[in-house]
PDB file of C-alpha atoms in Angstrom:
ATOM      1  CA  MET A 145     -20.602   2.034  -4.093  1.00 50.00           C
ATOM      2  CA  SER A 146     -17.915   4.554  -3.038  1.00 64.00           C
ATOM      3  CA  GLU A 147     -15.380   5.803  -5.333  1.00 83.00           C
ATOM      4  CA  LEU A 148     -12.415   3.605  -5.679  1.00 87.00           C
ATOM      5  CA  LYS A 149      -9.589   5.683  -6.862  1.00 91.00           C
ATOM      6  CA  LEU A 150      -6.702   4.284  -8.642  1.00 90.00           C
ATOM      7  CA  SER A 151      -3.350   5.940  -6.343  1.00 90.00           C
ATOM      8  CA  SER A 152      -0.529   3.924  -7.855  1.00 89.00           C
ATOM      9  CA  PHE A 153       1.195   0.934  -9.565  1.00 90.00           C
ATOM     10  CA  VAL A 154       3.711  -0.866  -7.101  1.00 92.00           C
ATOM     11  CA  LEU A 155       6.574  -2.822  -8.130  1.00 92.00           C
ATOM     12  CA  PHE A 156       7.775  -5.343  -6.047  1.00 90.00           C
ATOM     13  CA  VAL A 157      11.792  -5.120  -6.394  1.00 90.00           C
ATOM     14  CA  VAL A 158      14.729  -7.308  -5.265  1.00 90.00           C
ATOM     15  CA  ASP A 159      17.200  -3.636  -4.610  1.00 92.00           C
ATOM     16  CA  VAL A 160      15.088  -0.883  -3.586  1.00 94.00           C
ATOM     17  CA  PRO A 161      17.990   1.399  -3.430  1.00 94.00           C
ATOM     18  CA  LYS A 162      19.299   0.474  -6.860  1.00 93.00           C
ATOM     19  CA  SER A 163      15.738   0.860  -8.318  1.00 92.00           C
ATOM     20  CA  LYS A 164      15.261   3.918  -6.534  1.00 94.00           C
ATOM     21  CA  GLU A 165      18.296   5.694  -7.944  1.00 92.00           C
ATOM     22  CA  PHE A 166      17.346   4.413 -11.407  1.00 90.00           C
ATOM     23  CA  TYR A 167      13.618   6.107 -11.090  1.00 92.00           C
ATOM     24  CA  MET A 168      15.111   9.374  -9.857  1.00 93.00           C
ATOM     25  CA  ARG A 169      18.156   9.539 -12.204  1.00 93.00           C
ATOM     26  CA  VAL A 170      16.977   8.365 -15.406  1.00 83.00           C
ATOM     27  CA  LEU A 171      13.403   8.951 -15.324  1.00 82.00           C
ATOM     28  CA  ASP A 172      13.676  12.162 -12.694  1.00 90.00           C
ATOM     29  CA  GLN A 173      11.211  10.948 -10.428  1.00 92.00           C
ATOM     30  CA  GLU A 174      10.844  12.708  -6.887  1.00 94.00           C
ATOM     31  CA  VAL A 175      10.514  10.622  -3.827  1.00 93.00           C
ATOM     32  CA  THR A 176       7.829  11.788  -1.641  1.00 90.00           C
ATOM     33  CA  MET A 177       7.809   8.787   0.744  1.00 87.00           C
ATOM     34  CA  ASP A 178      10.770   6.307   1.849  1.00 90.00           C
ATOM     35  CA  ILE A 179      10.274   3.975   4.617  1.00 86.00           C
ATOM     36  CA  ASN A 180      13.355   2.658   5.680  1.00 86.00           C
ATOM     37  CA  SER A 181      14.295   1.795   2.023  1.00 88.00           C
ATOM     38  CA  ILE A 182      11.632  -1.018   2.009  1.00 92.00           C
ATOM     39  CA  ASN A 183       8.753   1.200   0.678  1.00 92.00           C
ATOM     40  CA  VAL A 184       9.317   4.000  -1.570  1.00 94.00           C
ATOM     41  CA  GLY A 185       6.831   6.545  -3.018  1.00 92.00           C
ATOM     42  CA  PHE A 186       7.302   8.992  -6.002  1.00 93.00           C
ATOM     43  CA  LYS A 187       5.282  12.091  -6.538  1.00 91.00           C
ATOM     44  CA  SER A 188       4.150  10.571  -9.800  1.00 92.00           C
ATOM     45  CA  GLY A 189       1.929   7.843  -8.067  1.00 91.00           C
ATOM     46  CA  LEU A 190       4.793   4.996  -8.870  1.00 92.00           C
ATOM     47  CA  ALA A 191       5.952   3.030  -5.817  1.00 94.00           C
ATOM     48  CA  ILE A 192       8.628   0.541  -5.028  1.00 94.00           C
ATOM     49  CA  TRP A 193       8.396  -2.021  -2.235  1.00 92.00           C
ATOM     50  CA  ASP A 194      11.587  -4.489  -1.173  1.00 93.00           C
ATOM     51  CA  LYS A 195      10.006  -7.950  -2.986  1.00 89.00           C
ATOM     52  CA  LYS A 196      10.783 -10.074   0.347  1.00 88.00           C
ATOM     53  CA  TYR A 197       9.002  -7.476   2.654  1.00 89.00           C
ATOM     54  CA  ALA A 198       6.290  -7.155   0.480  1.00 88.00           C
ATOM     55  CA  THR A 199       5.550 -10.849  -0.022  1.00 84.00           C
ATOM     56  CA  ASN A 200       5.816 -11.616   3.632  1.00 85.00           C
ATOM     57  CA  VAL A 201       3.336  -8.828   4.475  1.00 85.00           C
ATOM     58  CA  ILE A 202       0.942  -9.910   1.807  1.00 84.00           C
ATOM     59  CA  PHE A 203       0.929 -13.675   2.008  1.00 82.00           C
ATOM     60  CA  GLU A 204       2.433 -13.816   5.524  1.00 78.00           C
ATOM     61  CA  ASN A 205       4.809 -16.739   4.762  1.00 63.00           C
ATOM     62  CA  GLN A 206       2.321 -18.987   2.773  1.00 68.00           C
ATOM     63  CA  ASN A 207       3.780 -20.519  -0.377  1.00 66.00           C
ATOM     64  CA  VAL A 208       3.324 -18.122  -3.261  1.00 62.00           C
ATOM     65  CA  ASN A 209       2.101 -19.957  -6.399  1.00 61.00           C
ATOM     66  CA  LYS A 210       5.143 -18.809  -9.244  1.00 55.00           C
ATOM     67  CA  SER A 211       2.770 -18.513 -11.713  1.00 54.00           C
ATOM     68  CA  ASP A 212       1.084 -15.899  -9.977  1.00 62.00           C
ATOM     69  CA  ASN A 213       1.985 -12.149 -10.883  1.00 65.00           C
ATOM     70  CA  THR A 214       3.426 -11.269  -7.665  1.00 71.00           C
ATOM     71  CA  ASN A 215       5.879  -8.796  -8.989  1.00 81.00           C
ATOM     72  CA  LEU A 216       3.403  -6.215  -9.300  1.00 86.00           C
ATOM     73  CA  GLU A 217       0.514  -4.543  -7.225  1.00 89.00           C
ATOM     74  CA  ILE A 218      -2.320  -2.245  -8.434  1.00 91.00           C
ATOM     75  CA  TYR A 219      -3.176   0.128  -5.735  1.00 93.00           C
ATOM     76  CA  PHE A 220      -6.566   1.575  -5.171  1.00 92.00           C
ATOM     77  CA  GLU A 221      -7.422   4.001  -2.091  1.00 93.00           C
ATOM     78  CA  THR A 222     -11.314   4.500  -0.853  1.00 93.00           C
ATOM     79  CA  ASN A 223     -12.908   6.329   2.005  1.00 92.00           C
ATOM     80  CA  ALA A 224     -15.202   3.352   2.268  1.00 92.00           C
ATOM     81  CA  LEU A 225     -13.126   0.530   2.754  1.00 95.00           C
ATOM     82  CA  ASP A 226     -15.537  -1.850   4.353  1.00 95.00           C
ATOM     83  CA  GLU A 227     -18.150  -1.129   1.948  1.00 93.00           C
ATOM     84  CA  VAL A 228     -15.723  -2.014  -0.979  1.00 92.00           C
ATOM     85  CA  PHE A 229     -14.554  -5.275   0.766  1.00 94.00           C
ATOM     86  CA  LYS A 230     -18.365  -6.359   1.116  1.00 94.00           C
ATOM     87  CA  LYS A 231     -18.923  -6.123  -2.737  1.00 90.00           C
ATOM     88  CA  VAL A 232     -15.773  -7.514  -3.660  1.00 92.00           C
ATOM     89  CA  SER A 233     -16.548 -10.702  -1.242  1.00 92.00           C
ATOM     90  CA  ASP A 234     -19.954 -10.868  -2.746  1.00 92.00           C
ATOM     91  CA  MET A 235     -18.586 -11.508  -6.069  1.00 89.00           C
ATOM     92  CA  ASN A 236     -16.709 -14.327  -7.371  1.00 83.00           C
ATOM     93  CA  VAL A 237     -13.359 -12.953  -6.651  1.00 89.00           C
ATOM     94  CA  THR A 238     -10.252 -14.986  -5.129  1.00 90.00           C
ATOM     95  CA  ILE A 239      -9.449 -12.827  -2.002  1.00 94.00           C
ATOM     96  CA  LEU A 240      -6.001 -13.032  -0.842  1.00 92.00           C
ATOM     97  CA  HIS A 241      -6.730 -11.881   2.653  1.00 94.00           C
ATOM     98  CA  GLY A 242      -9.807  -9.854   4.132  1.00 96.00           C
ATOM     99  CA  ILE A 243      -9.367  -6.452   6.101  1.00 97.00           C
ATOM    100  CA  LYS A 244      -6.114  -6.190   7.893  1.00 96.00           C
ATOM    101  CA  THR A 245      -3.752  -3.228   9.379  1.00 96.00           C
ATOM    102  CA  GLN A 246      -0.288  -3.068   8.147  1.00 93.00           C
ATOM    103  CA  PRO A 247       2.532  -1.766  10.099  1.00 90.00           C
ATOM    104  CA  TRP A 248       2.047   1.869   9.162  1.00 91.00           C
ATOM    105  CA  GLN A 249      -1.569   1.609  10.215  1.00 95.00           C
ATOM    106  CA  LEU A 250      -3.226   1.490   6.704  1.00 95.00           C
ATOM    107  CA  ARG A 251      -6.389  -0.742   6.456  1.00 97.00           C
ATOM    108  CA  VAL A 252      -6.323  -2.781   3.842  1.00 97.00           C
ATOM    109  CA  PHE A 253      -7.166  -5.828   1.805  1.00 96.00           C
ATOM    110  CA  ARG A 254      -6.273  -7.833  -1.178  1.00 94.00           C
ATOM    111  CA  PHE A 255      -7.584 -10.018  -4.140  1.00 91.00           C
ATOM    112  CA  TYR A 256      -6.688 -11.157  -7.656  1.00 88.00           C
ATOM    113  CA  ASP A 257      -7.929  -9.997 -11.033  1.00 85.00           C
ATOM    114  CA  PRO A 258      -8.601 -12.794 -13.565  1.00 73.00           C
ATOM    115  CA  GLU A 259      -5.051 -12.609 -14.727  1.00 72.00           C
ATOM    116  CA  LYS A 260      -3.928 -13.253 -10.886  1.00 82.00           C
ATOM    117  CA  PHE A 261      -2.301  -9.724 -10.709  1.00 84.00           C
ATOM    118  CA  ILE A 262      -2.774  -8.197  -7.014  1.00 89.00           C
ATOM    119  CA  ILE A 263      -5.232  -5.680  -6.306  1.00 91.00           C
ATOM    120  CA  GLU A 264      -4.950  -4.031  -3.130  1.00 92.00           C
ATOM    121  CA  ALA A 265      -7.825  -1.683  -1.688  1.00 94.00           C
ATOM    122  CA  ALA A 266      -7.182   0.300   1.039  1.00 96.00           C
ATOM    123  CA  GLU A 267      -8.007   3.458   3.060  1.00 96.00           C
ATOM    124  CA  THR A 268      -6.243   6.920   2.306  1.00 93.00           C
ATOM    125  CA  MET A 269      -3.440   7.687   4.738  1.00 92.00           C
ATOM    126  CA  GLU A 270      -5.539  10.937   5.502  1.00 93.00           C
ATOM    127  CA  GLU A 271      -8.294   8.536   6.456  1.00 94.00           C
ATOM    128  CA  VAL A 272      -5.402   6.432   8.869  1.00 96.00           C
ATOM    129  CA  ILE A 273      -4.305   9.775  10.146  1.00 96.00           C
ATOM    130  CA  LYS A 274      -8.049  11.006  11.158  1.00 95.00           C
ATOM    131  CA  ARG A 275      -8.876   7.655  12.866  1.00 96.00           C
ATOM    132  CA  LEU A 276      -5.687   7.810  14.893  1.00 97.00           C
ATOM    133  CA  SER A 277      -6.318  11.177  15.872  1.00 97.00           C
ATOM    134  CA  LYS A 278      -9.898  10.378  17.046  1.00 96.00           C
ATOM    135  CA  GLU A 279      -8.452   7.533  18.902  1.00 96.00           C
ATOM    136  CA  ASN A 280      -6.516  10.456  20.887  1.00 96.00           C
ATOM    137  CA  MET A 281      -3.303   9.973  19.573  1.00 96.00           C
ATOM    138  CA  THR A 282      -0.989  12.696  19.305  1.00 96.00           C
ATOM    139  CA  VAL A 283       0.576  14.201  16.450  1.00 96.00           C
ATOM    140  CA  ASP A 284       4.010  12.645  17.424  1.00 96.00           C
ATOM    141  CA  ALA A 285       2.687   9.286  18.205  1.00 97.00           C
ATOM    142  CA  ILE A 286       0.656   9.666  14.917  1.00 97.00           C
ATOM    143  CA  ALA A 287       4.073  10.434  13.001  1.00 94.00           C
ATOM    144  CA  GLU A 288       5.742   7.376  14.807  1.00 94.00           C
ATOM    145  CA  LYS A 289       3.080   4.657  14.197  1.00 94.00           C
ATOM    146  CA  THR A 290       2.447   5.818  10.449  1.00 93.00           C
ATOM    147  CA  PHE A 291       6.007   6.147   9.573  1.00 88.00           C
ATOM    148  CA  MET A 292       4.947   9.722   8.027  1.00 88.00           C
ATOM    149  CA  PRO A 293       6.871  13.008   8.938  1.00 88.00           C
ATOM    150  CA  LYS A 294       5.274  15.045  11.698  1.00 93.00           C
ATOM    151  CA  GLU A 295       4.476  18.174   9.049  1.00 93.00           C
ATOM    152  CA  VAL A 296       2.847  15.814   6.866  1.00 91.00           C
ATOM    153  CA  VAL A 297       0.614  14.355   9.775  1.00 94.00           C
ATOM    154  CA  GLN A 298      -0.360  18.139  10.824  1.00 95.00           C
ATOM    155  CA  ALA A 299      -1.023  19.097   7.223  1.00 94.00           C
ATOM    156  CA  MET A 300      -3.504  16.324   6.895  1.00 93.00           C
ATOM    157  CA  LEU A 301      -5.264  17.168  10.368  1.00 94.00           C
ATOM    158  CA  GLY A 302      -5.926  20.798   9.309  1.00 89.00           C
TER     159      GLY A 302
END
């Protein structure tokens, strides 16, 4: 199977600006991505996501069992998402949803570990940008669709 790389831990928080400020000020974390103050990534790999928004994206308005560990997501990346999905699907694992495309164009699926922590497996953003480029999208269009700075898109395309 293709390698799954642990990319980050994502904390689902109630107040993103407050949490962002805390991690920046108290722990000297450098912001590398901030999508409309709902999804913030730090250089260290830690990420924070607005809990209400995350819950809606992941569970699509389904009722969430309060006993599930829904304040944290363990995030893995792979260049072989379909292969990983097949492997996980063939095992006795509870899948939250099949492969779907997030608003920023990232293809993902999510499932539970034995303790009901959410695990996300996703393609890399570099793969997303390459895929969109192969669909003949311009750099500007890719940047707009992925919420990535134009300079980052250009760098990933080489």
